mmCIF file of N, CA and C in Angstrom:
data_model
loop_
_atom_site.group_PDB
_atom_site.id
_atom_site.type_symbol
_atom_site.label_atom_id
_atom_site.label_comp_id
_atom_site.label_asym_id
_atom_site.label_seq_id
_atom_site.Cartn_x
_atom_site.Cartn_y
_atom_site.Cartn_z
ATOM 1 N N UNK Z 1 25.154 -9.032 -0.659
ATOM 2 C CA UNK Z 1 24.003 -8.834 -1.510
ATOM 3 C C UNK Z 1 22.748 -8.845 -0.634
ATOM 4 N N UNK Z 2 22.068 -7.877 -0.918
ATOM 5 C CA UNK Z 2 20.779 -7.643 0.210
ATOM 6 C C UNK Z 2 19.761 -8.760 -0.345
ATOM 7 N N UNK Z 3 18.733 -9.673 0.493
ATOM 8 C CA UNK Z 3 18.046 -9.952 0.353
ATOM 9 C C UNK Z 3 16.794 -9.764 -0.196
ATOM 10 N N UNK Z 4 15.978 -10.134 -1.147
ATOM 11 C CA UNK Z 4 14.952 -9.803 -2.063
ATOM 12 C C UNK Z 4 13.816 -9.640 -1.214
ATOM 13 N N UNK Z 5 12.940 -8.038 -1.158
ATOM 14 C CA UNK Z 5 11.752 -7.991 -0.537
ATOM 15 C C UNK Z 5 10.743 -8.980 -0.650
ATOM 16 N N UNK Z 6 10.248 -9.372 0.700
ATOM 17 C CA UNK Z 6 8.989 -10.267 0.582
ATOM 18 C C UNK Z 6 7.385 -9.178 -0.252
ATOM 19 N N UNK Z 7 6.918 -10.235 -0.485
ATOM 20 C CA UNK Z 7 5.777 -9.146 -1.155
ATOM 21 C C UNK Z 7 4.766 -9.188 -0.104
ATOM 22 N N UNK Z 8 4.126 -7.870 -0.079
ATOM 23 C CA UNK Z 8 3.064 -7.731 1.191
ATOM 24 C C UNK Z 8 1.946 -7.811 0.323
ATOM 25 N N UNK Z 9 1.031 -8.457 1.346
ATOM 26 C CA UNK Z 9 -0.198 -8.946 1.033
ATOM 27 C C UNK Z 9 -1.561 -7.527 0.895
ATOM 28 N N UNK Z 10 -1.818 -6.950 0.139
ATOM 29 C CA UNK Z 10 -2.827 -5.663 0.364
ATOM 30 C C UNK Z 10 -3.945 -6.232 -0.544
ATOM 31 N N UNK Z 11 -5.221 -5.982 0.611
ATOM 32 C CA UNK Z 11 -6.444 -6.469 0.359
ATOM 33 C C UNK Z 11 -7.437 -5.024 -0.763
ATOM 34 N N UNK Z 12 -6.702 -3.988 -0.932
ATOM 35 C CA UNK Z 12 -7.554 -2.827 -1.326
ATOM 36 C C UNK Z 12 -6.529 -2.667 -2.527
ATOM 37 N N UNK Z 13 -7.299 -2.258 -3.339
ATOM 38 C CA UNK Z 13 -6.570 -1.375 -5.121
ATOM 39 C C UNK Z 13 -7.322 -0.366 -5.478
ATOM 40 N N UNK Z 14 -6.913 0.821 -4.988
ATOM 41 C CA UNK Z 14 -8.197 1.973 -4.995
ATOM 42 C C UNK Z 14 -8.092 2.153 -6.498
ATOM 43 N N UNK Z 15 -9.777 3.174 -6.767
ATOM 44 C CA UNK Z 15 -9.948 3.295 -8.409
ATOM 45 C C UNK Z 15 -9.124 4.809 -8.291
ATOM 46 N N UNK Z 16 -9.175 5.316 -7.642
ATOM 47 C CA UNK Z 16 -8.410 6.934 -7.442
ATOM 48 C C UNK Z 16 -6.409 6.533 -7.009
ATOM 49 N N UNK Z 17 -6.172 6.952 -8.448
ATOM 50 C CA UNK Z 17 -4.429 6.528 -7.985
ATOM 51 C C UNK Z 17 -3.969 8.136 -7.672
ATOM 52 N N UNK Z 18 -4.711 9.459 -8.246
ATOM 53 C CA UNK Z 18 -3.830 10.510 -7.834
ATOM 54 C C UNK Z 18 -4.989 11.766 -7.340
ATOM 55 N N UNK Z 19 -4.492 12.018 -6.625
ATOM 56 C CA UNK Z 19 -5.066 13.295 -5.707
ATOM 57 C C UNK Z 19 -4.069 14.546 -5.688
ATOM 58 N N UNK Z 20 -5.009 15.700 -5.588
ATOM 59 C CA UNK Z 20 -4.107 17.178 -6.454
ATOM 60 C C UNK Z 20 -4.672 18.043 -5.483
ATOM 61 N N UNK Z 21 -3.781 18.340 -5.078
ATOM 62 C CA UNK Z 21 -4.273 20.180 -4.413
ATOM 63 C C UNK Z 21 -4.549 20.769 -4.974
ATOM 64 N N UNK Z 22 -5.426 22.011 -4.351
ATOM 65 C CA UNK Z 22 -5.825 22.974 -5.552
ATOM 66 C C UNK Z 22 -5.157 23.703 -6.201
ATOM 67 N N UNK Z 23 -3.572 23.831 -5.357
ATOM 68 C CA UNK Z 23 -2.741 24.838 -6.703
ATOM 69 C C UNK Z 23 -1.934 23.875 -7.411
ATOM 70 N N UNK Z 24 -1.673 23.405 -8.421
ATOM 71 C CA UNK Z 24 -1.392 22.478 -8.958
ATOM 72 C C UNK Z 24 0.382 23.307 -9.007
ATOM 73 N N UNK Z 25 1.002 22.490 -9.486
ATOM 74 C CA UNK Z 25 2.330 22.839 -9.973
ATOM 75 C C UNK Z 25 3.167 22.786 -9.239
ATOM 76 N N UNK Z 26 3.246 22.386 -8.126
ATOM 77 C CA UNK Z 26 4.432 22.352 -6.700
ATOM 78 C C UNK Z 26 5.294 20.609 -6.289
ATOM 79 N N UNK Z 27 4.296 19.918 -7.354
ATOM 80 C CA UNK Z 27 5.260 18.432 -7.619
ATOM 81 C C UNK Z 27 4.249 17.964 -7.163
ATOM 82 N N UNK Z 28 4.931 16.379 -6.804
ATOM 83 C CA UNK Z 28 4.034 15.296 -6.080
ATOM 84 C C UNK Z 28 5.057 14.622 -5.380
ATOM 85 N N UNK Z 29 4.128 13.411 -4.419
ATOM 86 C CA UNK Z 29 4.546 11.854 -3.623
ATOM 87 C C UNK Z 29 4.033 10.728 -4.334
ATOM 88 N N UNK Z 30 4.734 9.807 -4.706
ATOM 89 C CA UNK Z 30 4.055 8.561 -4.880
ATOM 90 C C UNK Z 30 4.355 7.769 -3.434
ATOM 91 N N UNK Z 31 3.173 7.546 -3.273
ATOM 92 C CA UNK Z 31 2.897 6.605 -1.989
ATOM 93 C C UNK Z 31 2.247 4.865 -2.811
ATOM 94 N N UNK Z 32 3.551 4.138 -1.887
ATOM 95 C CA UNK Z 32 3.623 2.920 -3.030
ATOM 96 C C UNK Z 32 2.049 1.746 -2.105
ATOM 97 N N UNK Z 33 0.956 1.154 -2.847
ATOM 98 C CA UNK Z 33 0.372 0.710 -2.296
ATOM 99 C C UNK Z 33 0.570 -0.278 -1.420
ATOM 100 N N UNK Z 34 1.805 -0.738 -1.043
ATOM 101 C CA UNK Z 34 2.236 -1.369 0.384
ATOM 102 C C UNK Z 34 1.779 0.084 1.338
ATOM 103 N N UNK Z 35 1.912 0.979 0.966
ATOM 104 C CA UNK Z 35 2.198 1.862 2.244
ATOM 105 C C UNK Z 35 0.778 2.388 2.202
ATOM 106 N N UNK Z 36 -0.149 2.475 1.416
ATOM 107 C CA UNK Z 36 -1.435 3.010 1.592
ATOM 108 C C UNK Z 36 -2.111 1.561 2.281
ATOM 109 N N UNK Z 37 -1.525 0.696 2.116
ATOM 110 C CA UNK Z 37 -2.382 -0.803 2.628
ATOM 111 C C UNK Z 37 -2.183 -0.408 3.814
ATOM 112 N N UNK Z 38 -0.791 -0.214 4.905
ATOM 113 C CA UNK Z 38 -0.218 -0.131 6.297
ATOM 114 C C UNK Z 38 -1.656 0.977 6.723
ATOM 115 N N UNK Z 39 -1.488 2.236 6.026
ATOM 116 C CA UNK Z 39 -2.377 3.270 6.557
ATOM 117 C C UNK Z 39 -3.312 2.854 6.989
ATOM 118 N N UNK Z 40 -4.450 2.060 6.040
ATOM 119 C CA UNK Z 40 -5.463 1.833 6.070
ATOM 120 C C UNK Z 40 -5.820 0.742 6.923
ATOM 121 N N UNK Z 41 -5.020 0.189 7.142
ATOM 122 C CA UNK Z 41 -4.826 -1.392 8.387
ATOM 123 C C UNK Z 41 -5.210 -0.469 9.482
ATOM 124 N N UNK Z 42 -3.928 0.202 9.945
ATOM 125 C CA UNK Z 42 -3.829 0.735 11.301
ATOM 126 C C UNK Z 42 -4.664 2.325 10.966
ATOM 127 N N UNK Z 43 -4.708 3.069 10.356
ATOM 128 C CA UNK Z 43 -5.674 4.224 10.918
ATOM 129 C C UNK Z 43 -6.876 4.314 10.434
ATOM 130 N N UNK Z 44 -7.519 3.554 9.342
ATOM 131 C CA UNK Z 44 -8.579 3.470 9.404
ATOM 132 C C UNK Z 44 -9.398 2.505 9.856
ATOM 133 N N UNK Z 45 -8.813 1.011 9.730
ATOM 134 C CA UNK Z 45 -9.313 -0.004 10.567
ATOM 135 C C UNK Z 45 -8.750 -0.384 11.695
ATOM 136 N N UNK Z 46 -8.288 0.385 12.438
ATOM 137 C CA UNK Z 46 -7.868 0.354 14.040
ATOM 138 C C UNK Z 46 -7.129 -0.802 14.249
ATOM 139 N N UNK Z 47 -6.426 -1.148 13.581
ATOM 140 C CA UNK Z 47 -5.727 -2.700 14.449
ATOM 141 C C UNK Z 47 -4.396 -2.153 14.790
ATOM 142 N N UNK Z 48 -3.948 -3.230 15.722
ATOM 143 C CA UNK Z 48 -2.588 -3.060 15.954
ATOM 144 C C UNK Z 48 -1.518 -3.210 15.170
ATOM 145 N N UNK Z 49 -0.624 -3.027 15.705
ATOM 146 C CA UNK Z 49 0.497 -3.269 14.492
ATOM 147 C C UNK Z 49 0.607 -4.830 14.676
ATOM 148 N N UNK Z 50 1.187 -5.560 14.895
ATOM 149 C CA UNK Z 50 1.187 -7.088 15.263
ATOM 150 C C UNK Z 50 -0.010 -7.200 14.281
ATOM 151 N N UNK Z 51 -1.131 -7.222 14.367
ATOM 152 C CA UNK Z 51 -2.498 -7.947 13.972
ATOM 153 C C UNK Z 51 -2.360 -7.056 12.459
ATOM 154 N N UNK Z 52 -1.831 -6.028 11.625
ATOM 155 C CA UNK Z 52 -2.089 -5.520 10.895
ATOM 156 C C UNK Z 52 -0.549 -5.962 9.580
ATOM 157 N N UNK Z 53 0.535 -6.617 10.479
ATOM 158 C CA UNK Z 53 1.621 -7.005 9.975
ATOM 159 C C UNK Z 53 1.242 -8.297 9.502
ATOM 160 N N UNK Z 54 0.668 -8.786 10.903
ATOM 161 C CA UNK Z 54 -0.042 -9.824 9.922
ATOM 162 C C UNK Z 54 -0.577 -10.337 9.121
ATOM 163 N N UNK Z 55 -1.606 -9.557 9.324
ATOM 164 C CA UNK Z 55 -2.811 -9.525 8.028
ATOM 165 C C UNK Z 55 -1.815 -9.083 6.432
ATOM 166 N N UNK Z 56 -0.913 -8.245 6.776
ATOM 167 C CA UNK Z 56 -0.082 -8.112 5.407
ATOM 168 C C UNK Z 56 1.353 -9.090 5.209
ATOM 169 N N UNK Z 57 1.608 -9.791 5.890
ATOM 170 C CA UNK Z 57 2.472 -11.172 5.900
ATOM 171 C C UNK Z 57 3.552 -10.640 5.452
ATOM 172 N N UNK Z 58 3.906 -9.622 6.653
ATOM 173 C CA UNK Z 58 5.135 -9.324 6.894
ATOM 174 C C UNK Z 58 5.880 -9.189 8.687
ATOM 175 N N UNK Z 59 6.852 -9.207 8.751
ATOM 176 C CA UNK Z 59 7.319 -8.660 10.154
ATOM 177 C C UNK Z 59 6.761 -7.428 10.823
ATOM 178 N N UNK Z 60 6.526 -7.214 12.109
ATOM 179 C CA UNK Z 60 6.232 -6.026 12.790
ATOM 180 C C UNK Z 60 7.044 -4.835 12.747
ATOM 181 N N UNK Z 61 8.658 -5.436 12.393
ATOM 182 C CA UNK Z 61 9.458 -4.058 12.328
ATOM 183 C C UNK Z 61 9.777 -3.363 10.623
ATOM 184 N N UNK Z 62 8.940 -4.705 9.775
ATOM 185 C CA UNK Z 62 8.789 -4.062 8.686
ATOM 186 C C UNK Z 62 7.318 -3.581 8.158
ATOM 187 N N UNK Z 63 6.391 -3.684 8.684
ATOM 188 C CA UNK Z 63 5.181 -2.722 8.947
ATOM 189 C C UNK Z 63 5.312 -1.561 9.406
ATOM 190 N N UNK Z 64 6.176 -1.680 10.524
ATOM 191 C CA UNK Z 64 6.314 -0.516 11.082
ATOM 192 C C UNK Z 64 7.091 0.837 10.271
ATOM 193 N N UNK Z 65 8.285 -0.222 9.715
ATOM 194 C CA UNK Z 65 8.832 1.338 8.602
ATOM 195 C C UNK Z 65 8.101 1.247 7.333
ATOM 196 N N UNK Z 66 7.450 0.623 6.734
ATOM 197 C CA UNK Z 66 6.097 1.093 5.819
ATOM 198 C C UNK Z 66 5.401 1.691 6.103
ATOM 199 N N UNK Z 67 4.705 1.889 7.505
ATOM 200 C CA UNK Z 67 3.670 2.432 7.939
ATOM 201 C C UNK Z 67 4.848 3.868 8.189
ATOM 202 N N UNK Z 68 5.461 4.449 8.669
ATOM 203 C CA UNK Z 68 6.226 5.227 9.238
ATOM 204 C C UNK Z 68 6.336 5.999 7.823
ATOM 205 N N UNK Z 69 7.284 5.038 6.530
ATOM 206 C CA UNK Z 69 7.040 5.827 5.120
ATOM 207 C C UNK Z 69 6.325 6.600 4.205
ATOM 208 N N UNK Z 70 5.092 5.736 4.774
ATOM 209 C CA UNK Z 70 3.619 6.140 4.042
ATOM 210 C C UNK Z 70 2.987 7.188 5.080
ATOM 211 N N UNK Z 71 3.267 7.556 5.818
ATOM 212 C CA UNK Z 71 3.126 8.563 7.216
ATOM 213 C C UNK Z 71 3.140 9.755 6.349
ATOM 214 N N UNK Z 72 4.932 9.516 6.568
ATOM 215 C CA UNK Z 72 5.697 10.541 5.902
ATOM 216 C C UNK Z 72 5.296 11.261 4.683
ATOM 217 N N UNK Z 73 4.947 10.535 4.018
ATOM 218 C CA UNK Z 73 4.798 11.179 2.437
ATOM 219 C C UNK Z 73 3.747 11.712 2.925
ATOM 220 N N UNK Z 74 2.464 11.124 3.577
ATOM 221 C CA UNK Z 74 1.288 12.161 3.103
ATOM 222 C C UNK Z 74 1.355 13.355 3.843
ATOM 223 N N UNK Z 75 2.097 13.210 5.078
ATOM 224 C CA UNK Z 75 2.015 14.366 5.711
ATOM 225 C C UNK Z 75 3.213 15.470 5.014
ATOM 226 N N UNK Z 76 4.281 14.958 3.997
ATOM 227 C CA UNK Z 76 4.540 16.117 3.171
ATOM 228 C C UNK Z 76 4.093 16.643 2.264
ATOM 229 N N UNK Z 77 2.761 15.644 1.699
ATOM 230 C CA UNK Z 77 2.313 16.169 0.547
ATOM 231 C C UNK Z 77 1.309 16.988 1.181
ATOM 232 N N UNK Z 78 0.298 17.119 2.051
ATOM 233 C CA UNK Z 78 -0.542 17.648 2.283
ATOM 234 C C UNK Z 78 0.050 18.991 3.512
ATOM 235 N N UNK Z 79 1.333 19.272 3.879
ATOM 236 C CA UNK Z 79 1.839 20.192 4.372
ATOM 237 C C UNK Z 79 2.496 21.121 3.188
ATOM 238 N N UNK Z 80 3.051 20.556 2.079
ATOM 239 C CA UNK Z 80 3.951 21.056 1.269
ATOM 240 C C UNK Z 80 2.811 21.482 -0.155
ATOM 241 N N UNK Z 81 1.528 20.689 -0.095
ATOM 242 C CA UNK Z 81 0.587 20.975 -1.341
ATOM 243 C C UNK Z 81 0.840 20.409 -2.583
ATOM 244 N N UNK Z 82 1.706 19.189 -2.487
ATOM 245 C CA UNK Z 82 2.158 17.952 -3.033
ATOM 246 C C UNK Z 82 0.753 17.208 -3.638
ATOM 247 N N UNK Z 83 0.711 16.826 -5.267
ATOM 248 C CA UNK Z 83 -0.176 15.708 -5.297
ATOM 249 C C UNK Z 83 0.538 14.404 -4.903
ATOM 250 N N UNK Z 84 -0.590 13.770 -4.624
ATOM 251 C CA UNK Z 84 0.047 12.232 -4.246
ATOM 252 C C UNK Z 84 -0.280 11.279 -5.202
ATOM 253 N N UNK Z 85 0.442 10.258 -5.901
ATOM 254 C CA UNK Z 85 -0.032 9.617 -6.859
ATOM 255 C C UNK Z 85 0.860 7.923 -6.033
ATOM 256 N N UNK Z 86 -0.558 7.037 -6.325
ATOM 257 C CA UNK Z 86 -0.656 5.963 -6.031
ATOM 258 C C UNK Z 86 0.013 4.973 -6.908
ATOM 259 N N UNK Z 87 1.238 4.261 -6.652
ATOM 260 C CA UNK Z 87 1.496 3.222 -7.371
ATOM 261 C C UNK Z 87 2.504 2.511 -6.904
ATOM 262 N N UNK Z 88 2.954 1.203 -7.858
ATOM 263 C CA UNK Z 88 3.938 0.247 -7.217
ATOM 264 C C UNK Z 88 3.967 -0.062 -6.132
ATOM 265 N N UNK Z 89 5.433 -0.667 -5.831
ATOM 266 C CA UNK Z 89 5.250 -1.836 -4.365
ATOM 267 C C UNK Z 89 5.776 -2.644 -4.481
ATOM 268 N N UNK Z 90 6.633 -3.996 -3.743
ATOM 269 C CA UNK Z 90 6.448 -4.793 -3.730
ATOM 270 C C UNK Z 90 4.595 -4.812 -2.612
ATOM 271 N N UNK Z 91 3.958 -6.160 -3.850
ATOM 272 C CA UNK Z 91 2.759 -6.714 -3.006
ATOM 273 C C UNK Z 91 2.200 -7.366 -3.899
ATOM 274 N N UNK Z 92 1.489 -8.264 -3.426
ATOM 275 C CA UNK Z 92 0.348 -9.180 -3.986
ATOM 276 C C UNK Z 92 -1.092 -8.724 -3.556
ATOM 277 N N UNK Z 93 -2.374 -8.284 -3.899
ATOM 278 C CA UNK Z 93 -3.617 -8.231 -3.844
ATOM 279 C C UNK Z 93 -4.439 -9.771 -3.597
ATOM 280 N N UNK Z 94 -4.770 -9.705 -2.140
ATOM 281 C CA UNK Z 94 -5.363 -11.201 -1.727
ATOM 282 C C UNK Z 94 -6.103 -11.728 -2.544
ATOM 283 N N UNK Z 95 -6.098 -13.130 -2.156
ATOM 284 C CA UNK Z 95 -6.463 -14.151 -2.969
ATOM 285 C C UNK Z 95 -7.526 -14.644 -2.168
ATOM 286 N N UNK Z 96 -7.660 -14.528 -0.762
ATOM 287 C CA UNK Z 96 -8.440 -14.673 0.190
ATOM 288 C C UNK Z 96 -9.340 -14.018 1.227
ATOM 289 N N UNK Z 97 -10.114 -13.622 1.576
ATOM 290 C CA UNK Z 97 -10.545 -12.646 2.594
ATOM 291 C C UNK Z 97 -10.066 -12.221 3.679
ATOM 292 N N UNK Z 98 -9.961 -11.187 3.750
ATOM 293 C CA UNK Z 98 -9.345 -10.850 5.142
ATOM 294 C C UNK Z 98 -9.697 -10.316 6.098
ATOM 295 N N UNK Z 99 -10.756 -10.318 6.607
ATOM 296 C CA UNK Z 99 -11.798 -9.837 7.394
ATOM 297 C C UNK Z 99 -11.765 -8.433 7.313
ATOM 298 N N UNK Z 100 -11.316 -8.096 6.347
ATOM 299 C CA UNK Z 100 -11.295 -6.207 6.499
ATOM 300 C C UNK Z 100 -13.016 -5.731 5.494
ATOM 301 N N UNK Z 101 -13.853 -6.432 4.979
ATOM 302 C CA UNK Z 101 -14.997 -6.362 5.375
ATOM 303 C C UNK Z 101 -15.075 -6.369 3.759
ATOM 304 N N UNK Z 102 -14.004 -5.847 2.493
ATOM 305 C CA UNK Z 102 -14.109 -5.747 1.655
ATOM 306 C C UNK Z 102 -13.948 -7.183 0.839
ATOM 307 N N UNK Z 103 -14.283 -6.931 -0.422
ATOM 308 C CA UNK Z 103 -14.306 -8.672 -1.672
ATOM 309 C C UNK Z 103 -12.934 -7.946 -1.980
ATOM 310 N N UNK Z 104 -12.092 -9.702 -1.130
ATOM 311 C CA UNK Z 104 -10.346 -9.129 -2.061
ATOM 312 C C UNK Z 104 -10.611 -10.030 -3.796
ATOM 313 N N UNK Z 105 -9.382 -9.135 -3.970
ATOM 314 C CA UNK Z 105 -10.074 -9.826 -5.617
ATOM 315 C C UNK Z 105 -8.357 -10.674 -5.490
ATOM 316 N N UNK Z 106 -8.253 -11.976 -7.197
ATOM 317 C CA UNK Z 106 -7.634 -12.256 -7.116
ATOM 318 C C UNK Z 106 -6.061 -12.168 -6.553
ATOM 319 N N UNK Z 107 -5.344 -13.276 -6.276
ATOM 320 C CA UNK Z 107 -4.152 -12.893 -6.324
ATOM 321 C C UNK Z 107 -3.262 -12.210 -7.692
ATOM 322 N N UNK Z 108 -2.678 -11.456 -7.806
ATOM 323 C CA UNK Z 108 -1.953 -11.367 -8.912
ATOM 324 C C UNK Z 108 -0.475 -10.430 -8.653
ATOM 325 N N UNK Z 109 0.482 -11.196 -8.467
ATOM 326 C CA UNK Z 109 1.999 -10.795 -7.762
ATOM 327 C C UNK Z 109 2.554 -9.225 -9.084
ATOM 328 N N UNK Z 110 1.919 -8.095 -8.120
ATOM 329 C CA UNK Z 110 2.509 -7.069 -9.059
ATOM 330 C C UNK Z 110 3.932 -6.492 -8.012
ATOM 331 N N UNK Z 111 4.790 -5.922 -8.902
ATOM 332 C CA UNK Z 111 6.031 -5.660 -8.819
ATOM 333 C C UNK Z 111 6.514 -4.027 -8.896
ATOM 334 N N UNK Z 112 5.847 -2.991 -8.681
ATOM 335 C CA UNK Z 112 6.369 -1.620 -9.295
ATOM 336 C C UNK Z 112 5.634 -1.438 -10.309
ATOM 337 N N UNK Z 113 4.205 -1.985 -10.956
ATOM 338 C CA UNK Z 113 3.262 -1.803 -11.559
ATOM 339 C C UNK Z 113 1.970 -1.873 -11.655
ATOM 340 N N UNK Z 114 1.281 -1.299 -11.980
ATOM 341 C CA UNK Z 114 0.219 -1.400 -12.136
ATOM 342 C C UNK Z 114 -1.091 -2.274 -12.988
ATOM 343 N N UNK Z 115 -0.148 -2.798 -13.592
ATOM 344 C CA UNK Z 115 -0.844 -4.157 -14.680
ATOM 345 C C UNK Z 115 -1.145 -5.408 -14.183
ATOM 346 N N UNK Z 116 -2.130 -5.779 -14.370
ATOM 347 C CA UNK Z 116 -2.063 -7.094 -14.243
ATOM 348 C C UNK Z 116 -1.378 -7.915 -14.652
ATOM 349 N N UNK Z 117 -0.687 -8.683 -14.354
ATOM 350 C CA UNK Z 117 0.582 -9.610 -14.401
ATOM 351 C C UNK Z 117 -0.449 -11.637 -14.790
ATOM 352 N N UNK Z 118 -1.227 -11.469 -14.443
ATOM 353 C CA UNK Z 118 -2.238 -13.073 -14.730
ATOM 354 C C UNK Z 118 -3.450 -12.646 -15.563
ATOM 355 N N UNK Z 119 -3.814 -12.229 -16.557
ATOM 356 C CA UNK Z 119 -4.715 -12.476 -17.028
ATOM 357 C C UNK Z 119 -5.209 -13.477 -17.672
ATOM 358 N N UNK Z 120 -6.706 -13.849 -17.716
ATOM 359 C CA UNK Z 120 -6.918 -14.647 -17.996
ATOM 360 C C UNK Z 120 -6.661 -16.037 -17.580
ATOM 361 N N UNK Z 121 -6.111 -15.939 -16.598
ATOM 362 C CA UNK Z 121 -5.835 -17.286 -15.431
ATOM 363 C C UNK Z 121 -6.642 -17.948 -14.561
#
């Protein structure tokens, strides 16, 4: 029996979950927000992998195939004219700051959804 994914820690919940090429009708990617968190660690805020696995409180060789996944998809959606639609994951949204410059907002342990799971807590 395989072991239960740890949940990765992602400091960002964008307000834009789907993006469309201009010819619409050729499908989509969902890119799960573990894997838009990896992107945004390492190619938009330059860290290493080590320092960016960290920051998402996971292993380096499992950053690395998140980051490698979330690669993948966008570069098929934006070769193939794929929309990409943002959702699920295992991950939790910090509870704490993470020097990535943004206000993380509560913790709240989502699972493959998009709902808030604590309201009012």
């Amino acid at each position: 029996m395989p072991r239960e994914k740890i949940c990765r820690r992602v400091c960002f919940a964008p307000s834009n979950r789907r993006f469309l090429p201009e010819v619409a009708g050729a499908g989509s990617v969902t890119l799960t927000l573990d894997e838009l968190e990896a992107i945004r660690l390492m190619d938009r805020e330059g860290g290493s992998q080590a320092q960016c696995a960290q920051r998402m409180g996971v292993s380096r060789g499992t950053f690395q195939r998140i980051l490698r996944s979330g690669r993948r998809k966008v570069a098929e959606a934006l070769t193939q004219g794929l929309a990409i639609c943002l959702e699920g994951g295992e991950y939790e949204l910090a509870q704490t700051p993470c020097g990535c410059g943004r206000m993380c907002r509560g913790c709240r342990h989502l699972t493959g959804n998009t709902e808030e799971t604590d309201k009012g807590e």
